[in-house]
Amino acid sequence: MDSVITPWEVKGNVDYDKLKREFGLGPLPQLPKVFQEMVLFRRGLIFAHRDFERVLAAIKAKKPLVVMTGLMPSGKFHFGHKMVADQLILYQNLGAKIYLAVADVEAYNSRNQTMKELRETAVTEYAANYAALGLDLKKCDFYFQSERSARGEKANAYYRLAAMLSRHATFNEFRAIYGEISPGKMASALLQAADMLHPQLPEFEGSCPVVVPVGVDQDPHLRFARDLSQRYKEHSFTQLSSTYHHFLPGLKGGKMSSSDPTSYIALSDSPEEAAMKIKKYAFSGGQPTIEEHRLKGGNPDVDVSFQLLRYGLEPDDVKLKKIEDDYRKGKMLTGELKQILIEKITAFLTEHQLKRAKALKQVAKFIN
Ligand code: TRP
């Protein structure tokens, strides 16, 4: 299948090396130990960057660092979203200031929900799960694109930047970066540029390194914002840094996506529901019969259950390697592999959902 990768659509098999070449992304440099201890960095699932050296230098020198990212509140919070949350928690523990946008305006312009529905999802799914995973929202600047701040000078600065950046963009540039483009998409790209750049305005932190951790589909937005920031003369921006992670595979292959319940496991799915989805939908790299499987072995590279373990549900590298080897050799069957995943997910969800229930009470104040 031909793949399509744009900020608004991800389809087909993703060739990450090709993307790296086409987008001109660098491989990650040698990373300090704290990063190596984190599964996503250690296993190469965060695989490319722009200007990440600046981020490492700021951490080393204990200089101010902002981590900025955002998510569209378009459905259930699933294990794909958790990849972003885990990175934010790592950076927060390193002392970085976290800016977290709820892209409700973008979702309003590209999906079919009301602002009220989007806000509810943002709070009960996104904020509650972030908090339950261990992100300290009180220390974050957590905001809605539709409601930047109750403080006038901050809100003005953000919306002013979003509006004034358009002088520095051309229609040809939009077309070159995004291909097919509509007014709604143009507005989203400009607002997202403001999301990524405004932490450096004097009303916020002032010029400093900002890193944007995202899925690789978001790179067009980064290229656009990086170009605009250097043309904008009203303020001197430190060039944006970014890191890119692989897409978590959906249960049936492709990308885990909140628009298809049979593709995802949500962090609010009950352990029984999760087990059912794994048994019923998780694509298997095993052979059609047990005899054939014992003889030829399975393929963990395409096996979604194995991949979910690799993306973090089995954090122990030695245990993961043993599972991989046993599966490849045919010593382990698909049913056994799925059972390992189900046990891991059950333990995770059971504990997580207790934390989420508590977190829901804390974040309720964000709902009007
Ligand atoms: N476009 C992003 C998405 O589709 C959401 C987003 C909005 C974002 N503003 C951002 C991501 C700023 C990173 C940085 O999920």
mmCIF file of C-alpha atoms and ligand atoms in Angstrom:
data_model
loop_
_atom_site.group_PDB
_atom_site.id
_atom_site.type_symbol
_atom_site.label_atom_id
_atom_site.label_comp_id
_atom_site.label_asym_id
_atom_site.label_seq_id
_atom_site.Cartn_x
_atom_site.Cartn_y
_atom_site.Cartn_z
ATOM 1 C CA MET A 1 0.000 0.000 0.000
ATOM 2 C CA ASP A 2 1.185 3.511 -0.831
ATOM 3 C CA SER A 3 1.716 5.534 2.291
ATOM 4 C CA VAL A 4 0.369 9.007 2.944
ATOM 5 C CA ILE A 5 1.909 11.038 5.737
ATOM 6 C CA THR A 6 0.663 14.546 6.400
ATOM 7 C CA PRO A 7 -0.155 16.285 9.688
ATOM 8 C CA TRP A 8 -3.812 15.398 9.051
ATOM 9 C CA GLU A 9 -3.575 11.913 7.645
ATOM 10 C CA VAL A 10 -1.344 8.874 8.205
ATOM 11 C CA LYS A 11 -2.003 5.827 6.045
ATOM 12 C CA GLY A 12 -0.136 2.733 4.936
ATOM 13 C CA ASN A 13 3.286 1.442 5.859
ATOM 14 C CA VAL A 14 5.667 4.076 7.063
ATOM 15 C CA ASP A 15 9.253 3.945 5.792
ATOM 16 C CA TYR A 16 11.044 5.878 8.531
ATOM 17 C CA ASP A 17 14.413 5.951 6.778
ATOM 18 C CA LYS A 18 12.840 7.422 3.687
ATOM 19 C CA LEU A 19 11.064 10.057 5.773
ATOM 20 C CA LYS A 20 14.320 10.953 7.446
ATOM 21 C CA ARG A 21 15.933 11.495 4.063
ATOM 22 C CA GLU A 22 12.996 13.380 2.545
ATOM 23 C CA PHE A 23 12.475 15.660 5.528
ATOM 24 C CA GLY A 24 16.229 16.046 6.180
ATOM 25 C CA LEU A 25 16.079 14.833 9.792
ATOM 26 C CA GLY A 26 19.208 13.866 11.683
ATOM 27 C CA PRO A 27 19.744 10.638 13.670
ATOM 28 C CA LEU A 28 19.840 11.208 17.430
ATOM 29 C CA PRO A 29 23.287 11.953 18.886
ATOM 30 C CA GLN A 30 24.806 9.941 21.743
ATOM 31 C CA LEU A 31 22.474 10.581 24.670
ATOM 32 C CA PRO A 32 23.148 10.996 28.393
ATOM 33 C CA LYS A 33 22.135 8.212 30.771
ATOM 34 C CA VAL A 34 18.745 9.649 31.818
ATOM 35 C CA PHE A 35 17.586 9.395 28.231
ATOM 36 C CA GLN A 36 19.036 5.923 27.765
ATOM 37 C CA GLU A 37 17.041 4.759 30.764
ATOM 38 C CA MET A 38 13.830 5.618 28.972
ATOM 39 C CA VAL A 39 12.430 2.882 26.756
ATOM 40 C CA LEU A 40 11.463 5.111 23.819
ATOM 41 C CA PHE A 41 14.945 6.586 23.471
ATOM 42 C CA ARG A 42 16.801 3.382 24.289
ATOM 43 C CA ARG A 43 14.897 1.276 21.758
ATOM 44 C CA GLY A 44 15.212 3.834 18.956
ATOM 45 C CA LEU A 45 11.475 4.543 18.913
ATOM 46 C CA ILE A 46 12.352 8.207 19.135
ATOM 47 C CA PHE A 47 14.457 8.074 16.034
ATOM 48 C CA ALA A 48 15.170 11.516 14.625
ATOM 49 C CA HIS A 49 15.504 15.176 15.547
ATOM 50 C CA ARG A 50 16.186 18.733 14.548
ATOM 51 C CA ASP A 51 18.668 20.769 16.600
ATOM 52 C CA PHE A 52 18.432 18.488 19.641
ATOM 53 C CA GLU A 53 22.059 19.322 20.558
ATOM 54 C CA ARG A 54 20.806 22.685 21.812
ATOM 55 C CA VAL A 55 18.485 20.860 24.207
ATOM 56 C CA LEU A 56 21.220 18.605 25.537
ATOM 57 C CA ALA A 57 23.460 21.638 26.045
ATOM 58 C CA ALA A 58 20.741 23.456 28.028
ATOM 59 C CA ILE A 59 20.192 20.402 30.234
ATOM 60 C CA LYS A 60 23.910 20.010 30.814
ATOM 61 C CA ALA A 61 24.391 23.690 31.669
ATOM 62 C CA LYS A 62 21.199 23.693 33.767
ATOM 63 C CA LYS A 63 19.872 26.553 31.632
ATOM 64 C CA PRO A 64 16.155 27.225 31.035
ATOM 65 C CA LEU A 65 14.467 24.771 28.706
ATOM 66 C CA VAL A 66 10.895 24.637 27.493
ATOM 67 C CA VAL A 67 9.205 21.497 26.192
ATOM 68 C CA MET A 68 6.165 22.316 24.123
ATOM 69 C CA THR A 69 3.675 19.968 22.544
ATOM 70 C CA GLY A 70 -0.016 19.573 21.882
ATOM 71 C CA LEU A 71 -2.725 17.063 21.094
ATOM 72 C CA MET A 72 -6.084 17.223 19.401
ATOM 73 C CA PRO A 73 -8.730 16.085 21.898
ATOM 74 C CA SER A 74 -10.465 14.014 19.291
ATOM 75 C CA GLY A 75 -11.315 10.842 21.203
ATOM 76 C CA LYS A 76 -10.051 8.366 23.737
ATOM 77 C CA PHE A 77 -6.552 8.753 25.173
ATOM 78 C CA HIS A 78 -4.709 5.612 24.056
ATOM 79 C CA PHE A 79 -1.251 4.057 24.252
ATOM 80 C CA GLY A 80 -0.064 6.151 21.288
ATOM 81 C CA HIS A 81 -0.787 9.333 23.246
ATOM 82 C CA LYS A 82 0.981 7.860 26.250
ATOM 83 C CA MET A 83 4.259 8.019 24.290
ATOM 84 C CA VAL A 84 4.029 11.812 24.360
ATOM 85 C CA ALA A 85 3.045 11.909 28.039
ATOM 86 C CA ASP A 86 6.025 9.723 28.993
ATOM 87 C CA GLN A 87 8.404 12.121 27.278
ATOM 88 C CA LEU A 88 6.878 15.141 29.011
ATOM 89 C CA ILE A 89 7.284 13.434 32.381
ATOM 90 C CA LEU A 90 10.944 12.712 31.650
ATOM 91 C CA TYR A 91 11.594 16.368 30.773
ATOM 92 C CA GLN A 92 9.594 17.637 33.727
ATOM 93 C CA ASN A 93 11.738 15.520 36.031
ATOM 94 C CA LEU A 94 14.808 17.060 34.397
ATOM 95 C CA GLY A 95 13.530 20.502 35.397
ATOM 96 C CA ALA A 96 12.160 21.697 32.057
ATOM 97 C CA LYS A 97 9.081 23.899 31.898
ATOM 98 C CA ILE A 98 6.258 22.102 30.093
ATOM 99 C CA TYR A 99 3.824 23.890 27.782
ATOM 100 C CA LEU A 100 0.931 21.697 26.779
ATOM 101 C CA ALA A 101 -1.684 22.800 24.258
ATOM 102 C CA VAL A 102 -5.098 21.273 23.828
ATOM 103 C CA ALA A 103 -5.594 21.772 20.107
ATOM 104 C CA ASP A 104 -9.330 22.310 20.368
ATOM 105 C CA VAL A 105 -9.420 24.991 17.656
ATOM 106 C CA GLU A 106 -7.532 22.716 15.270
ATOM 107 C CA ALA A 107 -9.891 19.844 16.104
ATOM 108 C CA TYR A 108 -12.910 22.117 15.659
ATOM 109 C CA ASN A 109 -11.688 23.069 12.192
ATOM 110 C CA SER A 110 -10.794 19.559 11.076
ATOM 111 C CA ARG A 111 -13.227 17.255 12.960
ATOM 112 C CA ASN A 112 -16.936 17.256 13.505
ATOM 113 C CA GLN A 113 -17.374 18.005 17.202
ATOM 114 C CA THR A 114 -18.636 20.962 19.189
ATOM 115 C CA MET A 115 -16.312 23.013 21.370
ATOM 116 C CA LYS A 116 -18.137 21.727 24.442
ATOM 117 C CA GLU A 117 -17.535 18.086 23.499
ATOM 118 C CA LEU A 118 -13.902 18.807 22.685
ATOM 119 C CA ARG A 119 -13.360 20.470 26.047
ATOM 120 C CA GLU A 120 -14.917 17.585 27.936
ATOM 121 C CA THR A 121 -12.754 15.066 26.115
ATOM 122 C CA ALA A 122 -9.694 17.219 26.754
ATOM 123 C CA VAL A 123 -10.316 17.190 30.476
ATOM 124 C CA THR A 124 -11.688 13.709 31.208
ATOM 125 C CA GLU A 125 -9.460 11.884 28.732
ATOM 126 C CA TYR A 126 -6.346 13.976 28.190
ATOM 127 C CA ALA A 127 -5.752 15.991 31.358
ATOM 128 C CA ALA A 128 -6.873 13.166 33.656
ATOM 129 C CA ASN A 129 -4.612 10.629 31.988
ATOM 130 C CA TYR A 130 -1.616 12.964 31.861
ATOM 131 C CA ALA A 131 -2.003 13.585 35.582
ATOM 132 C CA ALA A 132 -2.522 9.900 36.378
ATOM 133 C CA LEU A 133 0.620 8.979 34.430
ATOM 134 C CA GLY A 134 2.611 11.321 36.658
ATOM 135 C CA LEU A 135 2.724 14.661 34.887
ATOM 136 C CA ASP A 136 2.371 17.452 37.424
ATOM 137 C CA LEU A 137 -0.160 19.693 35.678
ATOM 138 C CA LYS A 138 0.192 22.384 38.331
ATOM 139 C CA LYS A 139 3.775 22.927 37.190
ATOM 140 C CA CYS A 140 2.790 22.855 33.494
ATOM 141 C CA ASP A 141 1.396 25.636 31.407
ATOM 142 C CA PHE A 142 -1.632 23.627 30.255
ATOM 143 C CA TYR A 143 -3.919 25.599 27.964
ATOM 144 C CA PHE A 144 -6.597 25.455 25.311
ATOM 145 C CA GLN A 145 -5.985 27.027 21.902
ATOM 146 C CA SER A 146 -9.402 28.625 22.311
ATOM 147 C CA GLU A 147 -8.563 30.060 25.718
ATOM 148 C CA ARG A 148 -4.884 30.869 26.119
ATOM 149 C CA SER A 149 -4.874 32.612 29.464
ATOM 150 C CA ALA A 150 -7.049 34.535 31.883
ATOM 151 C CA ARG A 151 -4.245 37.086 31.953
ATOM 152 C CA GLY A 152 -4.794 39.631 29.217
ATOM 153 C CA GLU A 153 -1.186 40.413 28.385
ATOM 154 C CA LYS A 154 -0.368 36.711 27.954
ATOM 155 C CA ALA A 155 -3.435 35.936 25.876
ATOM 156 C CA ASN A 156 -2.832 39.009 23.708
ATOM 157 C CA ALA A 157 0.787 38.050 23.087
ATOM 158 C CA TYR A 158 -0.166 34.542 21.898
ATOM 159 C CA TYR A 159 -3.002 35.574 19.579
ATOM 160 C CA ARG A 160 -1.011 38.571 18.310
ATOM 161 C CA LEU A 161 1.824 36.277 17.309
ATOM 162 C CA ALA A 162 -0.547 33.859 15.563
ATOM 163 C CA ALA A 163 -2.053 36.742 13.598
ATOM 164 C CA MET A 164 1.201 38.501 12.742
ATOM 165 C CA LEU A 165 3.072 35.434 11.559
ATOM 166 C CA SER A 166 0.923 35.297 8.415
ATOM 167 C CA ARG A 167 2.766 38.291 6.932
ATOM 168 C CA HIS A 168 5.821 36.044 6.674
ATOM 169 C CA ALA A 169 4.157 33.088 4.952
ATOM 170 C CA THR A 170 3.433 32.763 1.254
ATOM 171 C CA PHE A 171 0.859 30.687 -0.551
ATOM 172 C CA ASN A 172 3.566 28.866 -2.520
ATOM 173 C CA GLU A 173 5.266 27.942 0.717
ATOM 174 C CA PHE A 174 2.036 26.522 2.123
ATOM 175 C CA ARG A 175 1.642 24.458 -1.018
ATOM 176 C CA ALA A 176 5.246 23.282 -1.022
ATOM 177 C CA ILE A 177 5.116 22.184 2.617
ATOM 178 C CA TYR A 178 1.572 20.841 2.887
ATOM 179 C CA GLY A 179 0.530 19.940 -0.654
ATOM 180 C CA GLU A 180 -3.240 20.268 -0.656
ATOM 181 C CA ILE A 181 -4.177 23.165 1.611
ATOM 182 C CA SER A 182 -7.442 24.767 2.757
ATOM 183 C CA PRO A 183 -8.196 27.901 4.830
ATOM 184 C CA GLY A 184 -8.810 25.753 7.925
ATOM 185 C CA LYS A 185 -5.475 24.008 7.517
ATOM 186 C CA MET A 186 -3.671 27.297 6.963
ATOM 187 C CA ALA A 187 -5.193 28.678 10.156
ATOM 188 C CA SER A 188 -4.187 25.511 12.043
ATOM 189 C CA ALA A 189 -0.608 25.704 10.776
ATOM 190 C CA LEU A 190 -0.316 29.361 11.853
ATOM 191 C CA LEU A 191 -1.863 28.706 15.257
ATOM 192 C CA GLN A 192 0.416 25.726 15.787
ATOM 193 C CA ALA A 193 3.406 27.907 14.865
ATOM 194 C CA ALA A 194 2.241 30.298 17.589
ATOM 195 C CA ASP A 195 1.906 27.350 20.012
ATOM 196 C CA MET A 196 5.497 26.350 19.380
ATOM 197 C CA LEU A 197 7.003 29.854 19.345
ATOM 198 C CA HIS A 198 5.079 31.856 21.945
ATOM 199 C CA PRO A 199 6.839 30.378 25.015
ATOM 200 C CA GLN A 200 9.807 32.530 23.975
ATOM 201 C CA LEU A 201 7.907 35.827 23.998
ATOM 202 C CA PRO A 202 8.735 38.310 26.776
ATOM 203 C CA GLU A 203 5.268 37.736 28.329
ATOM 204 C CA PHE A 204 6.246 34.065 28.812
ATOM 205 C CA GLU A 205 9.810 32.735 29.290
ATOM 206 C CA GLY A 206 11.787 34.973 26.910
ATOM 207 C CA SER A 207 14.102 33.539 24.219
ATOM 208 C CA CYS A 208 15.330 30.072 25.163
ATOM 209 C CA PRO A 209 15.657 26.596 23.694
ATOM 210 C CA VAL A 210 12.277 24.948 23.068
ATOM 211 C CA VAL A 211 11.958 21.300 22.100
ATOM 212 C CA VAL A 212 8.823 19.919 20.497
ATOM 213 C CA PRO A 213 8.402 16.131 20.854
ATOM 214 C CA VAL A 214 5.982 14.862 18.206
ATOM 215 C CA GLY A 215 5.094 12.051 15.827
ATOM 216 C CA VAL A 216 6.958 12.427 12.553
ATOM 217 C CA ASP A 217 3.750 13.446 10.728
ATOM 218 C CA GLN A 218 4.022 16.832 12.471
ATOM 219 C CA ASP A 219 7.368 17.749 10.888
ATOM 220 C CA PRO A 220 5.802 19.963 8.182
ATOM 221 C CA HIS A 221 4.525 22.206 11.002
ATOM 222 C CA LEU A 222 8.032 22.392 12.414
ATOM 223 C CA ARG A 223 9.603 23.305 9.108
ATOM 224 C CA PHE A 224 6.998 26.008 8.656
ATOM 225 C CA ALA A 225 7.398 27.453 12.173
ATOM 226 C CA ARG A 226 11.198 27.332 11.977
ATOM 227 C CA ASP A 227 11.150 29.307 8.708
ATOM 228 C CA LEU A 228 8.662 31.878 9.973
ATOM 229 C CA SER A 229 10.507 32.390 13.233
ATOM 230 C CA GLN A 230 13.641 33.504 11.439
ATOM 231 C CA ARG A 231 11.763 35.965 9.229
ATOM 232 C CA TYR A 232 9.805 37.528 12.072
ATOM 233 C CA LYS A 233 11.758 40.582 13.175
ATOM 234 C CA GLU A 234 9.638 41.751 16.132
ATOM 235 C CA HIS A 235 11.333 39.232 18.393
ATOM 236 C CA SER A 236 14.505 37.183 18.299
ATOM 237 C CA PHE A 237 13.621 33.488 18.587
ATOM 238 C CA THR A 238 16.057 30.716 19.421
ATOM 239 C CA GLN A 239 15.555 28.186 16.623
ATOM 240 C CA LEU A 240 13.101 25.417 17.565
ATOM 241 C CA SER A 241 14.322 21.911 18.334
ATOM 242 C CA SER A 242 12.229 18.788 17.831
ATOM 243 C CA THR A 243 12.271 15.024 18.237
ATOM 244 C CA TYR A 244 10.254 12.505 16.264
ATOM 245 C CA HIS A 245 8.848 9.205 17.396
ATOM 246 C CA HIS A 246 7.574 6.228 15.448
ATOM 247 C CA PHE A 247 3.825 5.728 15.372
ATOM 248 C CA LEU A 248 2.565 3.131 17.783
ATOM 249 C CA PRO A 249 1.052 0.409 15.582
ATOM 250 C CA GLY A 250 -2.705 -0.011 15.728
ATOM 251 C CA LEU A 251 -4.034 -3.444 16.702
ATOM 252 C CA LYS A 252 -4.756 -4.330 13.093
ATOM 253 C CA GLY A 253 -1.597 -2.616 11.773
ATOM 254 C CA GLY A 254 -1.309 0.982 10.522
ATOM 255 C CA LYS A 255 -1.284 3.689 13.166
ATOM 256 C CA MET A 256 -3.106 3.505 16.494
ATOM 257 C CA SER A 257 -5.854 6.033 15.971
ATOM 258 C CA SER A 258 -8.638 7.361 18.168
ATOM 259 C CA SER A 259 -11.050 7.385 15.246
ATOM 260 C CA ASP A 260 -11.119 3.541 15.139
ATOM 261 C CA PRO A 261 -11.905 1.726 18.440
ATOM 262 C CA THR A 262 -10.665 -1.593 17.024
ATOM 263 C CA SER A 263 -7.248 -0.005 16.392
ATOM 264 C CA TYR A 264 -6.558 1.230 19.898
ATOM 265 C CA ILE A 265 -6.439 0.263 23.520
ATOM 266 C CA ALA A 266 -7.531 3.274 25.542
ATOM 267 C CA LEU A 267 -6.138 3.951 28.981
ATOM 268 C CA SER A 268 -9.757 3.914 30.157
ATOM 269 C CA ASP A 269 -10.572 0.511 28.609
ATOM 270 C CA SER A 270 -11.272 -2.099 31.279
ATOM 271 C CA PRO A 271 -8.697 -4.899 31.469
ATOM 272 C CA GLU A 272 -11.385 -7.274 30.120
ATOM 273 C CA GLU A 273 -12.055 -5.030 27.127
ATOM 274 C CA ALA A 274 -8.337 -4.708 26.456
ATOM 275 C CA ALA A 275 -7.874 -8.496 26.632
ATOM 276 C CA MET A 276 -10.789 -9.012 24.251
ATOM 277 C CA LYS A 277 -9.363 -6.504 21.743
ATOM 278 C CA ILE A 278 -5.941 -8.146 21.881
ATOM 279 C CA LYS A 279 -7.361 -11.626 21.331
ATOM 280 C CA LYS A 280 -9.703 -10.534 18.604
ATOM 281 C CA TYR A 281 -7.837 -7.832 16.684
ATOM 282 C CA ALA A 282 -4.106 -7.788 17.443
ATOM 283 C CA PHE A 283 -2.373 -8.663 14.176
ATOM 284 C CA SER A 284 -0.244 -11.766 14.576
ATOM 285 C CA GLY A 285 3.130 -12.430 13.013
ATOM 286 C CA GLY A 286 2.591 -16.136 13.678
ATOM 287 C CA GLN A 287 2.011 -18.961 11.194
ATOM 288 C CA PRO A 288 -1.470 -20.229 10.255
ATOM 289 C CA THR A 289 -1.046 -23.594 12.046
ATOM 290 C CA ILE A 290 0.806 -24.646 15.188
ATOM 291 C CA GLU A 291 2.890 -27.170 13.218
ATOM 292 C CA GLU A 292 4.001 -24.540 10.750
ATOM 293 C CA HIS A 293 4.691 -22.078 13.563
ATOM 294 C CA ARG A 294 6.912 -24.569 15.417
ATOM 295 C CA LEU A 295 8.766 -25.222 12.179
ATOM 296 C CA LYS A 296 9.172 -21.746 10.694
ATOM 297 C CA GLY A 297 8.721 -19.494 13.738
ATOM 298 C CA GLY A 298 6.855 -16.204 13.990
ATOM 299 C CA ASN A 299 7.745 -12.697 12.932
ATOM 300 C CA PRO A 300 7.860 -10.294 15.909
ATOM 301 C CA ASP A 301 8.639 -7.335 13.622
ATOM 302 C CA VAL A 302 5.063 -7.283 12.334
ATOM 303 C CA ASP A 303 3.389 -8.839 15.370
ATOM 304 C CA VAL A 304 1.399 -6.110 17.097
ATOM 305 C CA SER A 305 1.372 -7.829 20.504
ATOM 306 C CA PHE A 306 5.151 -8.015 20.447
ATOM 307 C CA GLN A 307 5.354 -4.402 19.316
ATOM 308 C CA LEU A 308 3.178 -3.229 22.207
ATOM 309 C CA LEU A 309 5.610 -4.939 24.568
ATOM 310 C CA ARG A 310 8.512 -3.287 22.746
ATOM 311 C CA TYR A 311 6.919 0.183 22.924
ATOM 312 C CA GLY A 312 7.040 -0.053 26.699
ATOM 313 C CA LEU A 313 4.762 -2.654 28.229
ATOM 314 C CA GLU A 314 7.814 -4.874 28.764
ATOM 315 C CA PRO A 315 10.439 -2.425 29.999
ATOM 316 C CA ASP A 316 13.019 -5.129 30.748
ATOM 317 C CA ASP A 317 15.327 -5.519 27.701
ATOM 318 C CA VAL A 318 16.489 -8.991 28.691
ATOM 319 C CA LYS A 319 12.952 -10.328 29.040
ATOM 320 C CA LEU A 320 11.909 -8.675 25.799
ATOM 321 C CA LYS A 321 14.828 -10.259 23.948
ATOM 322 C CA LYS A 322 13.914 -13.700 25.280
ATOM 323 C CA ILE A 323 10.315 -13.270 24.082
ATOM 324 C CA GLU A 324 11.554 -12.091 20.691
ATOM 325 C CA ASP A 325 13.936 -15.035 20.296
ATOM 326 C CA ASP A 326 11.431 -17.627 21.462
ATOM 327 C CA TYR A 327 8.783 -16.272 19.133
ATOM 328 C CA ARG A 328 11.126 -16.097 16.152
ATOM 329 C CA LYS A 329 12.225 -19.686 16.743
ATOM 330 C CA GLY A 330 8.675 -20.957 17.071
ATOM 331 C CA LYS A 331 9.175 -21.922 20.707
ATOM 332 C CA MET A 332 6.512 -19.405 21.693
ATOM 333 C CA LEU A 333 3.065 -19.440 20.096
ATOM 334 C CA THR A 334 0.906 -16.418 19.244
ATOM 335 C CA GLY A 335 -1.571 -17.315 21.999
ATOM 336 C CA GLU A 336 1.256 -17.395 24.549
ATOM 337 C CA LEU A 337 2.633 -14.067 23.345
ATOM 338 C CA LYS A 338 -0.820 -12.488 23.552
ATOM 339 C CA GLN A 339 -1.190 -13.871 27.073
ATOM 340 C CA ILE A 340 2.027 -12.153 28.168
ATOM 341 C CA LEU A 341 0.759 -8.868 26.765
ATOM 342 C CA ILE A 342 -2.661 -9.309 28.388
ATOM 343 C CA GLU A 343 -1.031 -9.859 31.785
ATOM 344 C CA LYS A 344 1.108 -6.754 31.369
ATOM 345 C CA ILE A 345 -1.799 -4.612 30.198
ATOM 346 C CA THR A 346 -4.084 -5.874 32.961
ATOM 347 C CA ALA A 347 -1.547 -4.942 35.622
ATOM 348 C CA PHE A 348 -0.951 -1.539 34.056
ATOM 349 C CA LEU A 349 -4.613 -0.635 33.518
ATOM 350 C CA THR A 350 -5.713 -1.782 36.968
ATOM 351 C CA GLU A 351 -3.201 0.443 38.692
ATOM 352 C CA HIS A 352 -3.560 3.309 36.237
ATOM 353 C CA GLN A 353 -7.322 3.477 36.548
ATOM 354 C CA LEU A 354 -7.167 3.915 40.312
ATOM 355 C CA LYS A 355 -4.838 6.867 39.737
ATOM 356 C CA ARG A 356 -7.068 8.204 36.993
ATOM 357 C CA ALA A 357 -10.123 8.220 39.241
ATOM 358 C CA LYS A 358 -8.244 10.415 41.695
ATOM 359 C CA ALA A 359 -6.855 12.628 38.925
ATOM 360 C CA LEU A 360 -10.336 13.212 37.502
ATOM 361 C CA LYS A 361 -11.295 15.074 40.660
ATOM 362 C CA GLN A 362 -8.236 17.330 40.396
ATOM 363 C CA VAL A 363 -8.800 18.252 36.773
ATOM 364 C CA ALA A 364 -12.584 18.768 36.957
ATOM 365 C CA LYS A 365 -11.929 22.466 37.530
ATOM 366 C CA PHE A 366 -10.950 22.828 33.865
ATOM 367 C CA ILE A 367 -14.513 22.066 32.756
ATOM 368 C CA ASN A 368 -16.734 25.148 32.699
HETATM 369 N N1 TRP B 1 -1.364 19.196 15.317
HETATM 370 C C1 TRP B 1 -1.165 18.413 16.498
HETATM 371 C C2 TRP B 1 -1.955 17.089 16.355
HETATM 372 O O1 TRP B 1 -2.568 16.851 15.355
HETATM 373 C C3 TRP B 1 -1.593 19.111 17.757
HETATM 374 C C4 TRP B 1 -0.806 20.351 18.094
HETATM 375 C C5 TRP B 1 -1.299 21.620 18.177
HETATM 376 C C6 TRP B 1 0.595 20.458 18.406
HETATM 377 N N2 TRP B 1 -0.348 22.476 18.553
HETATM 378 C C7 TRP B 1 0.816 21.817 18.707
HETATM 379 C C8 TRP B 1 1.633 19.539 18.478
HETATM 380 C C9 TRP B 1 2.078 22.273 19.045
HETATM 381 C C10 TRP B 1 2.904 20.001 18.828
HETATM 382 C C11 TRP B 1 3.131 21.356 19.112
HETATM 383 O O2 TRP B 1 -1.974 16.283 17.230
#
